[in-house]
Every structure is written in structure tokens, then in C-alpha cells.
CSV table of C-alpha atoms in Angstrom, one decimal:
chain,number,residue,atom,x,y,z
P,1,UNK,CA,-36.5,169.6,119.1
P,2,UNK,CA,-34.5,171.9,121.3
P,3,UNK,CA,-31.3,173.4,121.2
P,4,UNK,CA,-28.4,174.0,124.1
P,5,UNK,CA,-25.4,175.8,124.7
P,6,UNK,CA,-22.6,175.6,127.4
P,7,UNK,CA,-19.8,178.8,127.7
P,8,UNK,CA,-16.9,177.0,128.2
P,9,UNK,CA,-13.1,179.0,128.8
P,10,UNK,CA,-13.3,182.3,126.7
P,11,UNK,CA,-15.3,182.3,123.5
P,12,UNK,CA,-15.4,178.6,123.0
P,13,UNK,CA,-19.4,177.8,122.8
P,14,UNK,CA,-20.6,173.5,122.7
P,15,UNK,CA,-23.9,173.6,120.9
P,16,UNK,CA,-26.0,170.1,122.0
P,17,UNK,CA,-29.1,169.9,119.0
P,18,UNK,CA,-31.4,167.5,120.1
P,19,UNK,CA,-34.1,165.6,118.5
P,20,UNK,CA,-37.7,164.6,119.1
P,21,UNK,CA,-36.2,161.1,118.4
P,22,UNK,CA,-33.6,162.3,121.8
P,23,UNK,CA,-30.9,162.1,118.8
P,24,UNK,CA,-28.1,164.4,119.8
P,25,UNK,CA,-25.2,166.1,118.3
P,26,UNK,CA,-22.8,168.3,119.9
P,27,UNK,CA,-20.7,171.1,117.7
P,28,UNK,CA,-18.2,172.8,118.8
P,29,UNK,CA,-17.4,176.7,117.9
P,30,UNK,CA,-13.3,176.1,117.8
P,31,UNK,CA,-13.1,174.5,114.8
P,32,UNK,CA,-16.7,173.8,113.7
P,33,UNK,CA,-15.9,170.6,115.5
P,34,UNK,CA,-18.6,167.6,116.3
P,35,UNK,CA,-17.4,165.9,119.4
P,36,UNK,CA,-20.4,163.8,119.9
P,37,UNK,CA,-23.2,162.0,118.2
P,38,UNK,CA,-25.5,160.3,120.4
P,39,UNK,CA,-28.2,157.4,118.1
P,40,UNK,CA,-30.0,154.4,119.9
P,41,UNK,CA,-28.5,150.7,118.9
P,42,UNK,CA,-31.4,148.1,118.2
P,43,UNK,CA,-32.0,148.0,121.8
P,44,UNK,CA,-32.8,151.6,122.5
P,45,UNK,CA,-29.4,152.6,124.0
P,46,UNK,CA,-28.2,155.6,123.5
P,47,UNK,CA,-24.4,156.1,123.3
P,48,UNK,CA,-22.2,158.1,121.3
P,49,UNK,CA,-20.9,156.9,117.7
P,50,UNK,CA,-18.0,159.0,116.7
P,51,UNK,CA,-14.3,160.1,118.2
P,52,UNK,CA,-13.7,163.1,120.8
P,53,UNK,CA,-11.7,164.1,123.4
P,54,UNK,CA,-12.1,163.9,126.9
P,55,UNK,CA,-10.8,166.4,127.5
P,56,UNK,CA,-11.8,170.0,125.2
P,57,UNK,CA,-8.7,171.6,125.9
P,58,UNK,CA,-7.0,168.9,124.1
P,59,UNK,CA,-8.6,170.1,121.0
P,60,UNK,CA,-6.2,172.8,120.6
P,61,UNK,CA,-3.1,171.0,120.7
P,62,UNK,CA,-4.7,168.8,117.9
P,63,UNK,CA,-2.0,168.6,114.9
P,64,UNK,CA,-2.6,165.1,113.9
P,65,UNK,CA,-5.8,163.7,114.5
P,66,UNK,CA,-8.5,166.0,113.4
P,67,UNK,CA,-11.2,164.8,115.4
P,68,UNK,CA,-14.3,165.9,114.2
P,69,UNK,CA,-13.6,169.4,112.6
P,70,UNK,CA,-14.1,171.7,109.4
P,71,UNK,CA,-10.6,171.1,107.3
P,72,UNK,CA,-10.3,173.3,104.9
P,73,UNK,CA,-9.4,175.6,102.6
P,74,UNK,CA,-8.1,172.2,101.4
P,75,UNK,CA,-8.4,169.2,102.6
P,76,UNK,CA,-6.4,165.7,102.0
P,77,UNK,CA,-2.5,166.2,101.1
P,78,UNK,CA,-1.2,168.6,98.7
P,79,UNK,CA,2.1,167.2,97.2
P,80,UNK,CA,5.3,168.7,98.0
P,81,UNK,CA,3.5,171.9,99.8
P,82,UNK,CA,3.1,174.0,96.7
P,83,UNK,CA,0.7,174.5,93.9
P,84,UNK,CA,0.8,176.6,90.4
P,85,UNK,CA,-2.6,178.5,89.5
P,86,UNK,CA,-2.6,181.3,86.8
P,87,UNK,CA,0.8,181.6,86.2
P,88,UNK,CA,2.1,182.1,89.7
P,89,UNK,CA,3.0,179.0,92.5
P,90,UNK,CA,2.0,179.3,95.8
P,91,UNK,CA,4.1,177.7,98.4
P,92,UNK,CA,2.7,176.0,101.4
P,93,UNK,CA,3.3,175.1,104.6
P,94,UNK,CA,4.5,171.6,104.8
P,95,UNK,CA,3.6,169.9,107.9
P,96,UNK,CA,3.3,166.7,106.5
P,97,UNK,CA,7.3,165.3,105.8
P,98,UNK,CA,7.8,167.5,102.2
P,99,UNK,CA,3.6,167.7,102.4
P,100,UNK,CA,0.7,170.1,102.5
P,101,UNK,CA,-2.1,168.4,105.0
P,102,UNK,CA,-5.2,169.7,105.8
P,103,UNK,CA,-4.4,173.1,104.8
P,104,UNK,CA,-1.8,173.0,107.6
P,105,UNK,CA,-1.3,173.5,111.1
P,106,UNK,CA,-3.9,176.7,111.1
P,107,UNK,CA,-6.3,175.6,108.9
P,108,UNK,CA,-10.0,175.9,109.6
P,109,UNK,CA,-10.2,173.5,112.6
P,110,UNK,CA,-8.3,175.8,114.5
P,111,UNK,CA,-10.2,178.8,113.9
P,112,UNK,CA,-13.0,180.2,116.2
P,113,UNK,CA,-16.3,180.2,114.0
P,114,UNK,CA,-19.0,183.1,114.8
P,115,UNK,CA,-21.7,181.1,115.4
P,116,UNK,CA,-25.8,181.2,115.0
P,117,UNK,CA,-28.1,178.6,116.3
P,118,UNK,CA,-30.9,178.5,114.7
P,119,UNK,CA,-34.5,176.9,114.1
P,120,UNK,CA,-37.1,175.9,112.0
P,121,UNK,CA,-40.6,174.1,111.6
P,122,UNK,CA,-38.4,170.9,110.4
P,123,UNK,CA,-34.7,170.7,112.0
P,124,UNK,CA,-32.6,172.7,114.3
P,125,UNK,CA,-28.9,173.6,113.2
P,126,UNK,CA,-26.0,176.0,114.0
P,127,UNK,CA,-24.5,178.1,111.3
P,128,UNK,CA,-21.1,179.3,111.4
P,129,UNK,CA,-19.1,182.3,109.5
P,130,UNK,CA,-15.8,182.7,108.9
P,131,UNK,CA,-13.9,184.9,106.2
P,132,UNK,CA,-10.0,183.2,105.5
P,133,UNK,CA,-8.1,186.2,104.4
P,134,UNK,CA,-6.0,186.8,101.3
P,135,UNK,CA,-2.8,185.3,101.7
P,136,UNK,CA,-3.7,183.2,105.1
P,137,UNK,CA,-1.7,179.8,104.8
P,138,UNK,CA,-0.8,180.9,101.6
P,139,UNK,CA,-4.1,180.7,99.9
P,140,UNK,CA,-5.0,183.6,97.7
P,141,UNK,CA,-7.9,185.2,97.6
P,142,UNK,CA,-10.6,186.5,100.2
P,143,UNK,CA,-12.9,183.5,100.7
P,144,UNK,CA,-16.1,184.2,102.7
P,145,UNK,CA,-17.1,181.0,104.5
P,146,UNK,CA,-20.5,179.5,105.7
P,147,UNK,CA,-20.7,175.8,107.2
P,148,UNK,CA,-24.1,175.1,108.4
P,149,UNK,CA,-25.0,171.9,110.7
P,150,UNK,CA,-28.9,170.6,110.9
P,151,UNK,CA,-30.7,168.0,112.7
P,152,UNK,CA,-33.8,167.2,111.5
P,153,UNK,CA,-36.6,163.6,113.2
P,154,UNK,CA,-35.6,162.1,110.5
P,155,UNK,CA,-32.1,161.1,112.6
P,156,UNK,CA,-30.4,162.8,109.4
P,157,UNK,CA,-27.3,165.2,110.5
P,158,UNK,CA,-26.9,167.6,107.6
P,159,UNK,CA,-23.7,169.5,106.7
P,160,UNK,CA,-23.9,172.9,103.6
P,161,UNK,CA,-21.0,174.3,102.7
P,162,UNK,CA,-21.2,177.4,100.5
P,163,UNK,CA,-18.0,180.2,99.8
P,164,UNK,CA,-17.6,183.3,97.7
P,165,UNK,CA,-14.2,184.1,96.7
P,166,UNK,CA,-12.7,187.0,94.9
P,167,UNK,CA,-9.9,185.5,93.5
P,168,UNK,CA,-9.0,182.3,92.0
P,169,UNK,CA,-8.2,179.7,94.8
P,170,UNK,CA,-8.1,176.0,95.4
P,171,UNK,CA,-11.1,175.2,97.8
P,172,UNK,CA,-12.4,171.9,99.0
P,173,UNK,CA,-14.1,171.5,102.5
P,174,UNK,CA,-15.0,168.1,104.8
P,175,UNK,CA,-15.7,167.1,108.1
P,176,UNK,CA,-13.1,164.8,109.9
P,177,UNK,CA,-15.6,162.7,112.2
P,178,UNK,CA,-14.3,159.5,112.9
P,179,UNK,CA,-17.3,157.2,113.4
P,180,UNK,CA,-17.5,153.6,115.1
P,181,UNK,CA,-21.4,152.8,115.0
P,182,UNK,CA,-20.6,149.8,118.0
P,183,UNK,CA,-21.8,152.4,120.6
P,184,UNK,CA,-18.8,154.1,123.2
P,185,UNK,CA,-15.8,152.7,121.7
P,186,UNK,CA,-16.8,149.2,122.5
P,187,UNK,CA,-15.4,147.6,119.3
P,188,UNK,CA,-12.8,148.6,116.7
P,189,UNK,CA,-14.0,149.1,112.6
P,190,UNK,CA,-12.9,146.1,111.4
P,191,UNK,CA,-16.0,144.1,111.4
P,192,UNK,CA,-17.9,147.4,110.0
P,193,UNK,CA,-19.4,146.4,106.2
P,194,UNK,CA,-19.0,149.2,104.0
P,195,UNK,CA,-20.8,149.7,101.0
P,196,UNK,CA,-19.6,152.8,98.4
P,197,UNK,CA,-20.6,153.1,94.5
P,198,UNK,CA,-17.2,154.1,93.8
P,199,UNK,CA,-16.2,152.3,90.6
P,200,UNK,CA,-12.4,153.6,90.9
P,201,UNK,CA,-9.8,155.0,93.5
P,202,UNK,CA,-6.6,156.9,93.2
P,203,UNK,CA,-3.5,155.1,93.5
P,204,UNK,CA,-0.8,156.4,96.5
P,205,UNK,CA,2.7,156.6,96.8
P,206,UNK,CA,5.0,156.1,99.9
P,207,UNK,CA,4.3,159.1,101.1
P,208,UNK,CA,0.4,159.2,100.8
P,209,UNK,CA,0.2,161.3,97.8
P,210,UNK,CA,-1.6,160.3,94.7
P,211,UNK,CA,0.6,159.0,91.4
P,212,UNK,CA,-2.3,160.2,89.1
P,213,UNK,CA,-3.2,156.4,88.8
P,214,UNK,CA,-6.5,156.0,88.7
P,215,UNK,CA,-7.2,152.3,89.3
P,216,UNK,CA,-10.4,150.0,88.7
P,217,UNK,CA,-11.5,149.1,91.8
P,218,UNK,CA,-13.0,145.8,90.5
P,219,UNK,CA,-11.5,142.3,91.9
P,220,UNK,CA,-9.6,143.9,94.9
P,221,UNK,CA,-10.3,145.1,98.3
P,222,UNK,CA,-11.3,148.5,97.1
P,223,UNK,CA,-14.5,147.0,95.7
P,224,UNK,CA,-17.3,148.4,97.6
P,225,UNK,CA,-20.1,148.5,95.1
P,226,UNK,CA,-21.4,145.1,96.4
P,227,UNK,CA,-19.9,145.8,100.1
P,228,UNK,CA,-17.5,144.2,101.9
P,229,UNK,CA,-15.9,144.6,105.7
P,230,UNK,CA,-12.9,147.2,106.4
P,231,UNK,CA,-10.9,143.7,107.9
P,232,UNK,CA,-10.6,142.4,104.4
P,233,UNK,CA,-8.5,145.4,103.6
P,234,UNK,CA,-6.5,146.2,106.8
P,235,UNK,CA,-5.4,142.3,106.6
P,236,UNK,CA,-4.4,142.2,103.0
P,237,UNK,CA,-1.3,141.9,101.3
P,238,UNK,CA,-2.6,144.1,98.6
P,239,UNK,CA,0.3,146.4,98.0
P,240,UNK,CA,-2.4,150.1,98.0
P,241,UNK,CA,-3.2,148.7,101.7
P,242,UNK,CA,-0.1,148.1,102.7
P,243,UNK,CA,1.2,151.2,101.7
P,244,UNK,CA,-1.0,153.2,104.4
P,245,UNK,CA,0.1,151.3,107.4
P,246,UNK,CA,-2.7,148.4,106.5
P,247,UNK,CA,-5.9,149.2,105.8
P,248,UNK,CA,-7.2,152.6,104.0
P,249,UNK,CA,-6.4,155.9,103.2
P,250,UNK,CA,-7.0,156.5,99.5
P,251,UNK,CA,-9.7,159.1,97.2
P,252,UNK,CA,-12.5,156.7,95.9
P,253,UNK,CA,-14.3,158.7,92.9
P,254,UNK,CA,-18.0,157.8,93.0
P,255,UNK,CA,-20.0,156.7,89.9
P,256,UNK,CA,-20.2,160.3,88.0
P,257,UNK,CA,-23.4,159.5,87.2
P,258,UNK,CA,-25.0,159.1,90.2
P,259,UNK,CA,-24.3,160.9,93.7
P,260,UNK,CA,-22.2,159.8,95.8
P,261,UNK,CA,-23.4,157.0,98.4
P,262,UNK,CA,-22.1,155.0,101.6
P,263,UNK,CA,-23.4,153.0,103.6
P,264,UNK,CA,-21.8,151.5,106.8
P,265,UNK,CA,-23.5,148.6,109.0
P,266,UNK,CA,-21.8,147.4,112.3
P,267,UNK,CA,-24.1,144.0,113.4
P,268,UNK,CA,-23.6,143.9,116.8
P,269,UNK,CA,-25.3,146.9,117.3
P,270,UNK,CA,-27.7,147.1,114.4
P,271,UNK,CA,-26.8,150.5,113.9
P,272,UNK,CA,-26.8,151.6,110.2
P,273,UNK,CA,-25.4,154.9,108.7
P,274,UNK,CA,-26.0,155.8,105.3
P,275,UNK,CA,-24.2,158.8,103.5
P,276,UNK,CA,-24.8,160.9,100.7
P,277,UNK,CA,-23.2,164.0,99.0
P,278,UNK,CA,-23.1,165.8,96.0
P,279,UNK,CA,-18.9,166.1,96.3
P,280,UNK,CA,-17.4,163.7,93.5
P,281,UNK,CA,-15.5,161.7,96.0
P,282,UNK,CA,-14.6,160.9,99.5
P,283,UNK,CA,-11.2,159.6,101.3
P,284,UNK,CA,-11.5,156.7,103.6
P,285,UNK,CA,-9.5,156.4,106.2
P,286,UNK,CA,-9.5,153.6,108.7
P,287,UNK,CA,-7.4,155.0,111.4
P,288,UNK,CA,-4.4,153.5,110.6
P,289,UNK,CA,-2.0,156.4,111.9
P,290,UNK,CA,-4.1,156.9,115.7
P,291,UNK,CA,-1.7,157.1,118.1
P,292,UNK,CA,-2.6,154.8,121.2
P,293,UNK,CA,-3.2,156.0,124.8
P,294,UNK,CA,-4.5,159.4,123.5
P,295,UNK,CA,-7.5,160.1,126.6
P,296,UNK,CA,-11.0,160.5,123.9
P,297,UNK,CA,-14.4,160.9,125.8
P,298,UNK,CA,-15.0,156.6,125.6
P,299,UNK,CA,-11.5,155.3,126.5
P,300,UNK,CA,-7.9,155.5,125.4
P,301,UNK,CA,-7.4,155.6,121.4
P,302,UNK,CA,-5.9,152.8,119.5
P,303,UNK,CA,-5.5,151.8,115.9
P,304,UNK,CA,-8.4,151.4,113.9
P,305,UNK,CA,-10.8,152.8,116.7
P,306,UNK,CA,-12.7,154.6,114.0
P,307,UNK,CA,-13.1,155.6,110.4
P,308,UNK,CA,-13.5,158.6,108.6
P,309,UNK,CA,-15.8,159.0,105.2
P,310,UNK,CA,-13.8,162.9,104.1
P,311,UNK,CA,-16.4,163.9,101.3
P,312,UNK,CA,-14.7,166.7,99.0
P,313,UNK,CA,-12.9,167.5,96.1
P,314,UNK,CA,-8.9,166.0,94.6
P,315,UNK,CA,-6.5,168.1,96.0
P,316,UNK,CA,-4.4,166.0,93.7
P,317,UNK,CA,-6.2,167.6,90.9
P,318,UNK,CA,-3.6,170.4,91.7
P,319,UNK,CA,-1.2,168.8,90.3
P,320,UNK,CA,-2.8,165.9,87.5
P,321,UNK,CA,-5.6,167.7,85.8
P,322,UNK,CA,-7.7,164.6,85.0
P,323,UNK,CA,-9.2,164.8,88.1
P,324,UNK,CA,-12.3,167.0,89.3
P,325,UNK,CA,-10.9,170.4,89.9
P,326,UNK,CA,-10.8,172.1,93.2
P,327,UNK,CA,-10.2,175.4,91.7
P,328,UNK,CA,-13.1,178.3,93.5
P,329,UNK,CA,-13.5,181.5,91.0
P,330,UNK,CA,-14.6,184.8,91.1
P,331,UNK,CA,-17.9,184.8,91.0
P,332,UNK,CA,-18.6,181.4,91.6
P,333,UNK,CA,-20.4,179.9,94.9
P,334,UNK,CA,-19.1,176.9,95.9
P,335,UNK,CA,-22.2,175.1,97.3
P,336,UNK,CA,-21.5,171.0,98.7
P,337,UNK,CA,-23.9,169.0,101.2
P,338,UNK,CA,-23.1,166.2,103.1
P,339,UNK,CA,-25.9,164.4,104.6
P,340,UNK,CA,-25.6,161.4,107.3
P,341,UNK,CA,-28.9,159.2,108.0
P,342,UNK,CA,-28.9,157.3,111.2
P,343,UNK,CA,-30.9,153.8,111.5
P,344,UNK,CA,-31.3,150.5,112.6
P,345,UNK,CA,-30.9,147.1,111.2
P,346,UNK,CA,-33.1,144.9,113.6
């Protein structure tokens, strides 16, 4: 296993962790952001699974896309840019029509991590640092921040998030990585089979916000517990896909008993990706909003060129309190793990 890094303009650092397996995934300091993950198909080709520029100065003009980056404080939408917490509401930046997304336009995947690779008798990984200050986007409190990304020869990519805070403040972390396991953009996501064990999903309205619905999932094409492809959805008349521009872009609770797993097959390659976190839900989102033309490392971007699996918390739970509560204390560490297994279906 061996670990590289490239200087690139001023303090931006790509760190390349490599395998014994010649697995490969490249971070980026800017915005803790993975730009490439390179996995052999059932042939033994190597090529690169998930969405990035071609370009790395494109990454800071990013405001809509996300590829690949730490969101956070919050991620997902917060309705109407404001929230109420202890008596006092907290106004937001709204960069999303009247809505909150992503914890706006200077949220984490715009901020320059201090960064530490690192290494150890079993995986190689990169931690990075970052303390959000009281106040910043309007958050309150002072939130230390640690995001560390391992690789181990077991083709698993890792991601541990852990904060401190020293005030009361809404805090849910993800990754953005869009994946599309066909190898170097060769294919769009439709044909990708999905598997989740989320017995229920959060109903949206017309502007992408949750009602406080929370629907069975059983008998319609948000029923992944016995899998299903993403084309079934995007080519429904199902009102909760049409809403999202055709396809998906909704918070699917997983089985509170159990933690939360996806998997994700794409046949032509034989690549399989399974996921598994301890947050109690994850959005999907099938790319139904990517721009076409945009110049990514692969080709141009079109719709439904990839699919993101955003792990974390309800940031609706701001504002309908039967949901899991994204609410960070004093004195409490917020501790999450993502982790991503990479194999082959032969």
C-alpha cells in the first residue's frame, strides 16, 4: 500500500491511496473532495467509477453539483433557510429558491482541510481538520471537525466522521460522490440494480423539501428491500418521481433495527458496490438536475450520468420532530462511518 501526493496551485494538495489490490482513490484537500476511484471490472480493467472534473480549477466554481465533497454542517435542504433551536431562529442563507442546501454556498466543500496522510499495518488514509466557527453560515456554536478517509486490501474505502461542539447546533455530514460502477462514464445509471433495506421514505414537495410524510415504501418504486433498477423509477408516472425531474431525490430511512445497507450491481461490468453506515438514512439521488456539457475527467456530463447514496441525518427533522434529530450538544461527539466495499459479480 502506498500513498502519494501532487502540490497543485497554492495549498491545494491531491492525495492518490493506493492498494496492494492497485485500488486507487484520489482526495482532494479543497473540500475533502474524492475526484477519483479507480476498481477493476470482471475483466481486470481498471477505470475510474465515480464523477470529477477535468479540470481541478473547476472545483471552485462548484455551486450546484457537489462532486465528490464533505457537505456539511448540514447536508440535504433546510426549508425556507431558517431553523428554531433553544428558543432562538437562525436564519440561513438561501441559495436554493426560498431554501437552505448543503449548508450553502460556503459550506465545507469549499473549505481548505489541514490535512495528514497517514498509515498503518492494515490501510492507508488521510485525515483532515477543520474547526467551523461560531456563527459561520449562521451555524452556532464552535464545531471542531475531523473527516478521516482509509483504504484498506479489502477494496473497502472508509469514511469517520467525528465533531465536538460547544453549543447546541444542527450537524449532519456526507460525502457527495456520484458513482457509475460501468467504468469511465461509459453508461448512464439506469440499468444500475439497487438494493436498500429502507422500509419507508420521506415524501417531497415541489420544491424538494420534505411534507413530514413518511410513506411505506411497499408496492411502489421506492421498494428496494428485494432490489429493483433506478429505470423503473426515472420512467414512472409515480407522482414522488415525477416531482424530482424523474427519477430520485428523496430521504429513505433504513430498517431502525438494523444498519443501514446498499448495495448497487451494474451487469455489464460485474462491478458490485456494497454500502454500509451507521447514519439512520441516506438520500438518493439519480442525477436528475446535472447540467449537460459540463467537461468531468471521462466526458461531458449529462442527466443521470451518476448517482449519489448521501448517508446522514433529516435535516427535515428541523422542522417535523418525528424524524431522527440532527441536533450536536455540548458535550456530545458526533461519531458516523460510512463504509464502501468494492467487488465483482463474475
Amino acid at each position: 500500500m502506498q500513498i502519494k501526493s501532487n502540490k497543485l496551485d497554492g495549498k491545494w494538495i491531491t492525495f492518490v491511496l493506493q492498494n496492494n489490490n492497485n485500488m486507487e482513490v484520489h482526495i482532494l484537500n479543497f473540500g475533502g473532495i474524492i475526484t477519483k476511484i479507480l476498481v477493476p471490472d470482471k475483466h481486470g480493467n481498471f477505470e475510474n467509477v465515480v464523477l470529477g472534473y477535468k479540470n481541478y480549477q473547476d472545483y471552485k466554481t462548484d455551486s450546484s453539483n457537489f462532486f465528490g465533497a464533505i457537505i456539511g454542517r448540514v447536508a440535504g435542504r433546510i426549508k425556507k433557510a431558517y431553523f428554531e433551536l433553544d428558543g432562538n431562529k437562525y436564519e440561513l442563507e438561501p441559495n436554493d429558491g426560498a431554501n437552505h442546501l448543503h449548508s450553502g454556498s460556503n459550506g465545507f466543500h469549499r473549505v481548505l482541510w489541514d490535512a495528514v496522510p497517514f498509515e498503518t499495518a492494515t490501510e492507508i488514509g488521510v485525515k483532515l481538520f477543520y474547526i467551523s466557527k461560531d456563527g459561520e453560515n449562521g451555524y452556532p456554536g464552535n464545531v471542531c471537525v475531523t473527516v478521516t478517509y482509509m483504504l484498506n486490501n479489502n477494496n473497502q474505502l472508509i469514511i469517520d466522521y467525528s465533531a465536538t461542539t460547544d453549543k447546541a447546533t444542527p450537524f449532519t455530514l456526507t460525502n457527495h460522490t456520484y458513482f457509475n460502477l460501468s467504468g469511465n462514464l461509459k453508461n448512464l445509471i439506469q440499468h444500475h440494480f439497487v438494493t436498500v433495506n429502507s422500509p419507508y421514505y420521506l415524501e417531497l414537495n415541489n420544491e424538494l423539501t420534505p411534507t413530514g410524510e413518511i410513506l411505506n415504501t411497499q408496492n411502489t418504486t421506492f421498494d428496494f428491500i428485494q432490489g429493483r433498477t433506478l429505470n423503473e423509477g426515472i420512467n414512472s408516472d409515480f407522482k414522488q418521481n415525477k416531482v424530482v425531474g424523474n427519477g430520485y431525490d428523496h430521504y429513505f430511512l433504513f430498517d431502525k433495527n438494523q444498519i443501514g445497507k446498499i448495495k448497487i450491481i451494474e451487469e455489464s461490468s460485474g462491478r458490485i458496490l456494497n454500502i454500509e453506515t451507521n447514519h439512520p438514512g441516506m438520500v438518493m439521488y439519480t442525477a436528475n438536475n446535472l447540467e449537460k456539457g459540463i467537461e468531468l475527467d471521462n466526458g461531458p456530463s449529462r442527466k443521470y450520468l451518476g448517482i449519489c447514496f448521501e448517508t446522514q441525518g433529516p435535516p427535515a427533522s428541523l422542522h417535523h420532530e418525528t424524524l431522527p434529530t440532527i441536533v450536536l450538544h455540548k458535550d456530545e461527539i458526533y461519531n458516523k462511518q460510512t463504509i464502501y466495499s468494492f467487488g465483482i459479480q463474475l
